[in-house]
mmCIF file of C-alpha atoms in Angstrom:
data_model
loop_
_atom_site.group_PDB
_atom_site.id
_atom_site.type_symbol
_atom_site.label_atom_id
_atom_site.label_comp_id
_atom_site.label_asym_id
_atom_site.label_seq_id
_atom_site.Cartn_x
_atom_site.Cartn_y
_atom_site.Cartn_z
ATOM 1 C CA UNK A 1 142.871 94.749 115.261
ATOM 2 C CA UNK A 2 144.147 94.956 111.494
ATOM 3 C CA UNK A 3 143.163 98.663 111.550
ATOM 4 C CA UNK A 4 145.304 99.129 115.215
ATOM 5 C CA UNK A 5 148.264 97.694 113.595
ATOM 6 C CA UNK A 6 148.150 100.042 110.647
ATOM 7 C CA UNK A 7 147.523 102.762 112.539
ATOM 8 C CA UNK A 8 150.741 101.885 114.996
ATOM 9 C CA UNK A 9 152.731 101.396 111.742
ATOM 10 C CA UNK A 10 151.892 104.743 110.495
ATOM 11 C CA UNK A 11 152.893 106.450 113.741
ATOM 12 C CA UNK A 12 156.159 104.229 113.537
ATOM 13 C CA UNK A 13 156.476 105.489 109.997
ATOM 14 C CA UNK A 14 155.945 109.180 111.349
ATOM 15 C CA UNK A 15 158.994 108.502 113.873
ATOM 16 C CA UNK A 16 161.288 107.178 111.231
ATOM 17 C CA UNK A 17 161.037 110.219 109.068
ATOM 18 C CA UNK A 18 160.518 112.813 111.662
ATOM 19 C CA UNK A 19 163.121 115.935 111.507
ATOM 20 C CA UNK A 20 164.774 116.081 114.795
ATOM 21 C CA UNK A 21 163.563 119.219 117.051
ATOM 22 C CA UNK A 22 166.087 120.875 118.950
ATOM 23 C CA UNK A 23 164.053 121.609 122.519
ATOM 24 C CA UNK A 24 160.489 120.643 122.958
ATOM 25 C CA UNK A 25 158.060 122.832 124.505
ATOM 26 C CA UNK A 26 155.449 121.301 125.867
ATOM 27 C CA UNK A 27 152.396 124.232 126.271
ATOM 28 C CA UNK A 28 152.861 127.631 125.418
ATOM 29 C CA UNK A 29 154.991 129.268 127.945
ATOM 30 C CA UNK A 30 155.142 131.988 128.797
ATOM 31 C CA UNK A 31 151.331 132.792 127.678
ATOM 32 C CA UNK A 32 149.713 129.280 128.896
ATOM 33 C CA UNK A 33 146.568 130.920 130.694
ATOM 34 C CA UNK A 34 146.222 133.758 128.493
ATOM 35 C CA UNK A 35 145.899 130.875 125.715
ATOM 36 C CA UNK A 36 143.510 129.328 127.595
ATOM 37 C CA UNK A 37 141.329 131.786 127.972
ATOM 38 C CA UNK A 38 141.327 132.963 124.457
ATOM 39 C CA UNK A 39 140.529 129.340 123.074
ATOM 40 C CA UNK A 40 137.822 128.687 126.146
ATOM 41 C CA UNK A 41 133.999 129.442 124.513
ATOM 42 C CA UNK A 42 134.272 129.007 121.112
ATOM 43 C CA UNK A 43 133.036 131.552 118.148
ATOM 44 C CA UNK A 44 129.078 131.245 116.969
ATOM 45 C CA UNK A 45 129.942 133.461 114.148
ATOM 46 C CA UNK A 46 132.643 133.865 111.029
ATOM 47 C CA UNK A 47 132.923 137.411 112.731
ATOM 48 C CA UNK A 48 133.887 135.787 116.448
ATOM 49 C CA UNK A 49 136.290 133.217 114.212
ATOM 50 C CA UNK A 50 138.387 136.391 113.222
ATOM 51 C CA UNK A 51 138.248 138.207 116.016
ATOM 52 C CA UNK A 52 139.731 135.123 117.608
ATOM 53 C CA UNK A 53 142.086 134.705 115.500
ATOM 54 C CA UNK A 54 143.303 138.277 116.005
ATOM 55 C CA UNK A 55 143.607 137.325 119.542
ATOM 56 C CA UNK A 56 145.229 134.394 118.995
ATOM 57 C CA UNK A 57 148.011 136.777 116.975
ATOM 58 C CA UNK A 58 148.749 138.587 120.064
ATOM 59 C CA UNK A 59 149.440 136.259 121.765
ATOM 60 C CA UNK A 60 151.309 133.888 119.672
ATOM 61 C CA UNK A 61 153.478 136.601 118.800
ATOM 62 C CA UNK A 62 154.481 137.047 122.012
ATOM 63 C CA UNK A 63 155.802 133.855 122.072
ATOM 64 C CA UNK A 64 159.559 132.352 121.369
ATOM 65 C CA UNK A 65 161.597 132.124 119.070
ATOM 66 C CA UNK A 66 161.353 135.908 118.903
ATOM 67 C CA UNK A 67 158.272 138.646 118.833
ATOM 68 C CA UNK A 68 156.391 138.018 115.825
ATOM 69 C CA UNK A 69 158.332 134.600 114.988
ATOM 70 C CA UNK A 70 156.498 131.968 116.418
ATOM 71 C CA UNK A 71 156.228 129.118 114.132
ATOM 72 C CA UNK A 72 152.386 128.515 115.079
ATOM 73 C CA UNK A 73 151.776 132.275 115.061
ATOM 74 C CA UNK A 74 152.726 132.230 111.214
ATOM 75 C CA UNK A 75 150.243 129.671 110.187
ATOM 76 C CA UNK A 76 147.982 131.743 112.806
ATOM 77 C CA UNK A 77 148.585 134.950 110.553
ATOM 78 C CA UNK A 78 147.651 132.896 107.103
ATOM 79 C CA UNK A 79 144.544 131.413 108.211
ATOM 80 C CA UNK A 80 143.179 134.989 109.459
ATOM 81 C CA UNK A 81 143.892 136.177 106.319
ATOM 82 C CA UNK A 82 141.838 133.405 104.706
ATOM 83 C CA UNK A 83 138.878 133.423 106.926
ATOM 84 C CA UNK A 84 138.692 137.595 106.330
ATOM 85 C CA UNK A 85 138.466 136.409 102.474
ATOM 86 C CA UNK A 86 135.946 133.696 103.153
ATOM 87 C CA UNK A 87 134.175 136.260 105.062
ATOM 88 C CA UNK A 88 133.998 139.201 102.934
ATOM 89 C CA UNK A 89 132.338 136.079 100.297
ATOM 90 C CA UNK A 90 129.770 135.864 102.528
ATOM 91 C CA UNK A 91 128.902 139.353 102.069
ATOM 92 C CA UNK A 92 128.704 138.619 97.903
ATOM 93 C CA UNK A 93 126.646 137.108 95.983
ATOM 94 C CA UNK A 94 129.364 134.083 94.788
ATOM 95 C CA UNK A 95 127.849 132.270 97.821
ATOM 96 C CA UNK A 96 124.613 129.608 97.320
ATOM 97 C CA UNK A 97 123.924 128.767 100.842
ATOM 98 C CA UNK A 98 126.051 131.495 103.204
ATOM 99 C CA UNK A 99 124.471 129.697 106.406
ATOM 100 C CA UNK A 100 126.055 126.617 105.100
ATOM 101 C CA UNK A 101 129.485 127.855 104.719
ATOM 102 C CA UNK A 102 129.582 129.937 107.738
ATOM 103 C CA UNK A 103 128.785 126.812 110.061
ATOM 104 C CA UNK A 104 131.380 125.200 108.194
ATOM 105 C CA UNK A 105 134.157 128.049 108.592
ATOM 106 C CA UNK A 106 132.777 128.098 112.724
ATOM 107 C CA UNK A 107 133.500 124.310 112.587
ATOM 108 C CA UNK A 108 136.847 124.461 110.830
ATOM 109 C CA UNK A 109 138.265 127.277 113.282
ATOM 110 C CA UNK A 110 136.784 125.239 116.473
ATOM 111 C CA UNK A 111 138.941 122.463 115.392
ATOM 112 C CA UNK A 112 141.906 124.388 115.355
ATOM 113 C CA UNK A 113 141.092 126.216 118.694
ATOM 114 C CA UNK A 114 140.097 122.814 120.408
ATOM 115 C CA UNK A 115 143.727 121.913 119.545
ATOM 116 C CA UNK A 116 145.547 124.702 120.536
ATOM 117 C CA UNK A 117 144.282 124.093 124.062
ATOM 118 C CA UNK A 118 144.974 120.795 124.475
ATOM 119 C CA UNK A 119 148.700 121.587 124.021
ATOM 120 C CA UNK A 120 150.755 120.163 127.246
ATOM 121 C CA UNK A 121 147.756 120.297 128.927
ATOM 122 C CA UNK A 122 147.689 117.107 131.446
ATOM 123 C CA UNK A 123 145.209 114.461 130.196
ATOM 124 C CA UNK A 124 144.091 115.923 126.725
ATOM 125 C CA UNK A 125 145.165 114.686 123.686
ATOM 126 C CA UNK A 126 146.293 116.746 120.826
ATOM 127 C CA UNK A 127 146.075 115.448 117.587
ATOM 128 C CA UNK A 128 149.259 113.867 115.772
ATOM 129 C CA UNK A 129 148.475 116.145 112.594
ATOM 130 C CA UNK A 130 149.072 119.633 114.772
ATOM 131 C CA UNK A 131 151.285 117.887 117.020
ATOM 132 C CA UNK A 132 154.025 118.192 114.344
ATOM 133 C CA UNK A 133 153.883 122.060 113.616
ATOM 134 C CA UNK A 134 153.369 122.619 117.447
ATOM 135 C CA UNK A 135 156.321 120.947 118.452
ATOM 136 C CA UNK A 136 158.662 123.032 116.572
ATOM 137 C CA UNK A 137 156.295 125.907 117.765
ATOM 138 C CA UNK A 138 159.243 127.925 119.366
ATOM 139 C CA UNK A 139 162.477 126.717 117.116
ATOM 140 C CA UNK A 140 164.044 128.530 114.364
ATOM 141 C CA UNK A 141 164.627 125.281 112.473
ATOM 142 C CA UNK A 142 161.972 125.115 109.895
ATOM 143 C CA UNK A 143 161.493 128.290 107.747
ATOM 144 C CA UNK A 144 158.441 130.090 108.277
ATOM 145 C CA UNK A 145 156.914 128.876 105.094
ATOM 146 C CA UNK A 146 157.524 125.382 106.226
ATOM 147 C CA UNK A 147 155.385 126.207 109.463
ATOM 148 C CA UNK A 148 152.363 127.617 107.775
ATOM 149 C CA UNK A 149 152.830 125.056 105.024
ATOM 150 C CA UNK A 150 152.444 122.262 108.272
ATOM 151 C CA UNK A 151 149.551 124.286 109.776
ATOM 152 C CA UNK A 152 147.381 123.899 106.422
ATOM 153 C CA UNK A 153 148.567 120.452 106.280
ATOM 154 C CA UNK A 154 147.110 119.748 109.865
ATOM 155 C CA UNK A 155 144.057 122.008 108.998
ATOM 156 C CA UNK A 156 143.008 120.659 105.740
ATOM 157 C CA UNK A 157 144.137 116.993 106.138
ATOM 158 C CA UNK A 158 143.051 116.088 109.475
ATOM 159 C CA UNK A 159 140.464 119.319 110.585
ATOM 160 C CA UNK A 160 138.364 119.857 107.347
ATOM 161 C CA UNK A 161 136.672 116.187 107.474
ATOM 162 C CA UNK A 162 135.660 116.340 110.473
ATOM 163 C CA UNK A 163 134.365 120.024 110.034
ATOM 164 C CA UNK A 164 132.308 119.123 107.384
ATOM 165 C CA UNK A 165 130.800 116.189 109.363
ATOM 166 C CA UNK A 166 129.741 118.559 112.220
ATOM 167 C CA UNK A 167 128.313 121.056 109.737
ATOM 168 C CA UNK A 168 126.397 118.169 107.812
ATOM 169 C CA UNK A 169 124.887 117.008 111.772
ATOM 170 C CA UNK A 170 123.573 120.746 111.907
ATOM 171 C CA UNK A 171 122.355 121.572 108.420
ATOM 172 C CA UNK A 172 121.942 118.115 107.074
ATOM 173 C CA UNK A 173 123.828 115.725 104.175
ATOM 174 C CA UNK A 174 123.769 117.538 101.169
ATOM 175 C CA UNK A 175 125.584 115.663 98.928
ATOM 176 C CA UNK A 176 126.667 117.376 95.688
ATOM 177 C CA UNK A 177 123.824 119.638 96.551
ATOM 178 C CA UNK A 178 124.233 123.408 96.516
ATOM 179 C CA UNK A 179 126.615 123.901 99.061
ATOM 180 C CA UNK A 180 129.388 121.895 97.284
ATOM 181 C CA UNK A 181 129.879 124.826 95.003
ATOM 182 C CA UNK A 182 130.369 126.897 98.524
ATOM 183 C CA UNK A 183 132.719 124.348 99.523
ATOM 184 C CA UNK A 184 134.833 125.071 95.694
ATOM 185 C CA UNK A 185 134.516 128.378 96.408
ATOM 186 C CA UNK A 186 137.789 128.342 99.306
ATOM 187 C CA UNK A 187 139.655 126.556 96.729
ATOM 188 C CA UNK A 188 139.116 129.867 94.440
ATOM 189 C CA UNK A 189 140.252 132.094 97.230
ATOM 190 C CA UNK A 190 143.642 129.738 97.923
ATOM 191 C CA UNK A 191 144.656 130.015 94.293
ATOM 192 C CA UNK A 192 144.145 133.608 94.587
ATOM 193 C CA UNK A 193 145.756 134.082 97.815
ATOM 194 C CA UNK A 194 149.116 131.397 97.144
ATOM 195 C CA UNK A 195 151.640 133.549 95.357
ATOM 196 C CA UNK A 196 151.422 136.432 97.940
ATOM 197 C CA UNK A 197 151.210 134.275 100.763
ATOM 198 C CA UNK A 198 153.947 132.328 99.661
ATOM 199 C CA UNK A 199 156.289 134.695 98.989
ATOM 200 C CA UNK A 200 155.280 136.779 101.926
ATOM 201 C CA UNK A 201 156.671 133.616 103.861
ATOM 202 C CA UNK A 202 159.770 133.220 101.827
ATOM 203 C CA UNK A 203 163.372 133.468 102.476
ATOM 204 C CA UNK A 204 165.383 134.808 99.936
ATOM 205 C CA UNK A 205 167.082 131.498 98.886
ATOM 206 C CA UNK A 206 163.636 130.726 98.209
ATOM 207 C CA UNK A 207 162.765 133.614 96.006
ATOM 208 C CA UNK A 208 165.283 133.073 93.691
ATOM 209 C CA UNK A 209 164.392 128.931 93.463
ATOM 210 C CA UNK A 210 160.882 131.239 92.790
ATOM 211 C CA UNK A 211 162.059 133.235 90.171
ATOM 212 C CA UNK A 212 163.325 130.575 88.552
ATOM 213 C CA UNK A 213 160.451 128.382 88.444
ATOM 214 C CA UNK A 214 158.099 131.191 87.351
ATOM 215 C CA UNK A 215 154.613 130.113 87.655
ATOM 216 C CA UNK A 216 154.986 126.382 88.036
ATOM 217 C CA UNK A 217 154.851 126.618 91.812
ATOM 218 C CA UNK A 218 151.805 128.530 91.873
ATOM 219 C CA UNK A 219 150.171 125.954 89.497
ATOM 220 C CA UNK A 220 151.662 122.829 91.856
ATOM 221 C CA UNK A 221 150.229 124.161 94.341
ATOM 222 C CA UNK A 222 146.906 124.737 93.816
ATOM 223 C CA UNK A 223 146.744 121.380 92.020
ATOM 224 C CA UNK A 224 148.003 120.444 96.108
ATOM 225 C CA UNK A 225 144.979 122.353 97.224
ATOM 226 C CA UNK A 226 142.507 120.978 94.617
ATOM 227 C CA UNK A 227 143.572 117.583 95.271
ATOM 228 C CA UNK A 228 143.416 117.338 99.409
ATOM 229 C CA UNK A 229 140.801 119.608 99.602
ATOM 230 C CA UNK A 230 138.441 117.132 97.310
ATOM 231 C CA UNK A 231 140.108 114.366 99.609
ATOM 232 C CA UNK A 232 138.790 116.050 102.237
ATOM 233 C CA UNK A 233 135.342 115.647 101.226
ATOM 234 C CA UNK A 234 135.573 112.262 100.539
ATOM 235 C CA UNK A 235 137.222 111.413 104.043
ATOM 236 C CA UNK A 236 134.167 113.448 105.391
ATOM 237 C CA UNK A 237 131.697 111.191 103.000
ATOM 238 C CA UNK A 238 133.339 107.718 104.855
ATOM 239 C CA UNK A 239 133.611 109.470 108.132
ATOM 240 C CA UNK A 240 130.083 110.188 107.588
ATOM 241 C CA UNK A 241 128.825 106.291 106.204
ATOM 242 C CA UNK A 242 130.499 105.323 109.758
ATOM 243 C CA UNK A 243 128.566 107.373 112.219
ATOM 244 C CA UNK A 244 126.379 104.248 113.130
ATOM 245 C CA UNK A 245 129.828 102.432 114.220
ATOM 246 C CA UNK A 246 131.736 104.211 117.356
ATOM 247 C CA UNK A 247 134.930 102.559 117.056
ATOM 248 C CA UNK A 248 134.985 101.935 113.632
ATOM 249 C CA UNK A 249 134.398 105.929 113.136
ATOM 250 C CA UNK A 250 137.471 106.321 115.727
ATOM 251 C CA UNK A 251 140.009 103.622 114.398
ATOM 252 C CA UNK A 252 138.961 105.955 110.926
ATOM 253 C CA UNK A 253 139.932 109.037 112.618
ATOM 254 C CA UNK A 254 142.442 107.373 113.937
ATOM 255 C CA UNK A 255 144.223 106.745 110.799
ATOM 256 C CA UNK A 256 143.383 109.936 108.908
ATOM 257 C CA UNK A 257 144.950 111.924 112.351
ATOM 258 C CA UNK A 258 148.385 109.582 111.649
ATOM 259 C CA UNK A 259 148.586 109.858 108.043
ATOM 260 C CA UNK A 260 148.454 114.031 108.015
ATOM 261 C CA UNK A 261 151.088 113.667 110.462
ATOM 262 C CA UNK A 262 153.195 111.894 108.035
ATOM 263 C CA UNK A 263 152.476 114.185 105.481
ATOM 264 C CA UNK A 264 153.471 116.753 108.132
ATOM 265 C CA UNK A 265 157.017 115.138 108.428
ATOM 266 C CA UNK A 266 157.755 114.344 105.047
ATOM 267 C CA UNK A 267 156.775 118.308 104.023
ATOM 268 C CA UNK A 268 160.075 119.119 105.705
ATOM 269 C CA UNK A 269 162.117 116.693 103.547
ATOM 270 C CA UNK A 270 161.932 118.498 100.369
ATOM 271 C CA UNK A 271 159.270 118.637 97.702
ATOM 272 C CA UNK A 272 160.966 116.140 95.511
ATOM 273 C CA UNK A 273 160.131 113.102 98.795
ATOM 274 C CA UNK A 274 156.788 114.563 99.599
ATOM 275 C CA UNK A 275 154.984 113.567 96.537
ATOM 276 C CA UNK A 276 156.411 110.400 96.047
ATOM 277 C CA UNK A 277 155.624 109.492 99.996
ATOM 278 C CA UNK A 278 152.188 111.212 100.078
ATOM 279 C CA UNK A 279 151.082 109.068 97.297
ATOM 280 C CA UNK A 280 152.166 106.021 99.243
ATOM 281 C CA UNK A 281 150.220 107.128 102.457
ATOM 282 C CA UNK A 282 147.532 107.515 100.639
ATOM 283 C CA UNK A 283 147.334 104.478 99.668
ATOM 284 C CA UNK A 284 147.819 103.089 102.678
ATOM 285 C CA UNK A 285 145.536 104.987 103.970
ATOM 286 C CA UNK A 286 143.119 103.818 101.348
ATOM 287 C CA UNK A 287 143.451 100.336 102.166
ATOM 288 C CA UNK A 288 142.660 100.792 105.946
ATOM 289 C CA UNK A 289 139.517 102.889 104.905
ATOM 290 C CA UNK A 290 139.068 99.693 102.801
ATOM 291 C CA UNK A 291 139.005 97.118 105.608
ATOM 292 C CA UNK A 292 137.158 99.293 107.785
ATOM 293 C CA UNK A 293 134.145 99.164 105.666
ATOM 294 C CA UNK A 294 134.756 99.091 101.979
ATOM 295 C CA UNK A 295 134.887 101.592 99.329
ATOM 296 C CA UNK A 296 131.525 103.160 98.483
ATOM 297 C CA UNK A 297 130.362 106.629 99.423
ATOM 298 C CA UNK A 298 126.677 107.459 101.036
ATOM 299 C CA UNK A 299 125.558 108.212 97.231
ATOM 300 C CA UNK A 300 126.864 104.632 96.068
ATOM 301 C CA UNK A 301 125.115 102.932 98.823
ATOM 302 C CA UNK A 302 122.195 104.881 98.588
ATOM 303 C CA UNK A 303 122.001 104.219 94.450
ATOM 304 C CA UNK A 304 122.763 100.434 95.756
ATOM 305 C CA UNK A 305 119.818 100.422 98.030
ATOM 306 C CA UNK A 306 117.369 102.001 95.264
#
C-alpha cells in the first residue's frame, strides 16, 4: 500500500505542476486508422524500425497544428534520425555484439509504437510518461524543441528500462558483459547528434540564449544523457531482480511511468526548476524502489549469495 500512496502522490505532484493545454485531443484525428495500421505488427528488424518510423512521419505530419508541425511528429523526426545512426553502427565495426543491440533498438521502437496506439483508444492505457508530450500533440504552445525534448524524456526515462528487460529475456542477463559497451555506444551518437538537433529545433530567441552560452549547453546536455541513460540501466537491473514478483514488478513500473511524467512537466518550466525538481523525484523515486525491495542490484545479490 506504501508504494500505491507514493505512486498517487507523484501523479498528484504531476497535476500540480502540469502546464495548462489549451484543447485536448484525445487520438489522432484526422489520421486515427491510418495510425493504427502503421503501429499494428511490429518491426523484427532495425531496418523495419526505420521504415516505420518514416511512416509514422507521414502521417504525423499530416496532423494539426499545421503540415509538418505536429508536436509528436517532431520527436518522431529526431528519433528516425537516431535509429538511421544506430543503424549505420551496426554496419561498423564499433559494435561488440550487433544482435544484441539490434533486439534492443526493435524493443525500444516497439515501446514507442505500442504507445502511440493506445492513444484515445477505448480501454488501453497509455503511459503517463508519453501521455504528457501527446497531449499537447496538436497545440502550438510548447516550442518544438520542448516536444522532442518530452519525447526523449518519455523514451529514455520510462521506455529504455523496460527495453532492455525484454532484450535481456531474449538474449540473456549480461551484466557489464560485452554488450554494455553497445549500450555506451548511443550515448556517443547523442553527443554527436545534440548541437544539430538542437538547434535544428530552435527558435530564434533560443539561438541567441545559444550563442551566448557557447558550448555549455552542449556539455549539459550530454551530461543529461549520460546521467538518465546509466539510470536507465539501473532501473532495468531492479526491474529485472523483480521479475519473480508480479505486482511488485508493476507497483515498480508503476512509479518509474509517474516519475518521467513529472520530469515531463517540470521540462516545460525552465531549465533552472528542472534540475532542482528532477533531483527530488529521484529521490523519491529512490526511496519507493527502496521499500519495494531494497537497494542491491542482481550483481550485489549474486556476490551476496557467493
Amino acid at each position: 500500500m506504501q508504494v500505491e500512496a507514493s505512486a498517487e502522490r507523484l501523479r498528484e505532484c504531476r497535476r500540480r505542476i502540469e502546464a495548462s493545454v489549451p484543447e485536448v485531443v484525445n487520438g489522432w484525428t484526422p489520421a486515427e486508422q491510418a495510425m493504427a495500421d502503421a503501429c499494428r505488427t511490429p518491426p523484427e528488424d532495425i531496418a523495419g524500425v526505420v521504415e516505420r518510423l518514416k511512416l509514422l512521419q507521414t502521417i504525423l505530419d499530416t496532423l494539426p497544428p499545421s503540415p509538418a508541425k505536429n508536436r509528436v511528429g517532431q520527436f518522431n523526426a529526431l528519433y528516425l534520425t537516431i535509429t538511421e545512426r544506430v543503424a549505420a553502427h551496426l554496419l561498423g565495426s564499433e559494435v561488440h555484439d550487433k544482435k544484441w543491440l539490434e533486439v534492443l533498438d526493435v524493443e525500444f521502437a516497439r515501446l514507442y509504437f505500442t504507445a502511440l496506439s493506445s492513444w484515445g483508444v477505448p480501454g488501453k492505457d497509455t503511459p503517463d510518461a508519453w501521455e504528457v508530450l501527446f497531449r499537447r500533440a496538436h497545440t502550438d504552445t510548447i516550442s518544438t524543441l520542448e516536444a522532442a525534448v518530452l519525447g526523449v524524456n518519455a523514451h529514455i526515462n520510462h521506455d529504455l528500462s523496460l527495453a532492455l528487460i525484454e532484450t535481456w529475456k531474449k538474449m540473456g542477463y549480461p551484466g557489464d558483459g560485452p554488450q554494455h559497451p553497445d549500450y555506451l555506444l548511443v550515448n556517443k551518437i547523442f553527443y554527436e547528434e545534440i548541437p544539430p538537433l538542437r538547434r535544428r529545433f530552435a527558435t530564434a530567441w533560443q539561438m541567441e540564449i545559444d550563442k551566448c552560452v557557447g558550448d555549455l549547453d552542449d556539455w549539459s546536455q550530454r551530461v543529461l544523457v549520460r546521467t538518465t541513460r546509466a539510470m536507465a540501466w539501473e532501473q532495468a537491473e531492479r526491474l529485472w531482480e523483480l521479475q519473480d514478483d508480479d505486482d511488485d514488478y508493476r507497483r515498480a513500473c508503476m512509479v518509474m511511468d509517474r516519475v518521467a511524467a513529472i520530469a515531463g512537466e517540470t521540462l516545460l518550466r525552465g531549465t533552472g526548476i528542472v534540475r532542482v525538481l528532477w533531483l527530488t523525484v529521484r529521490a523519491t523515486a529512490a526511496g519507493v524502489w527502496h521499500r519495494v525491495r531494497g537497494r542491491r542490484t542482481p550483481r550485489q545479490l549474486e556476490a551476496a549469495r557467493r
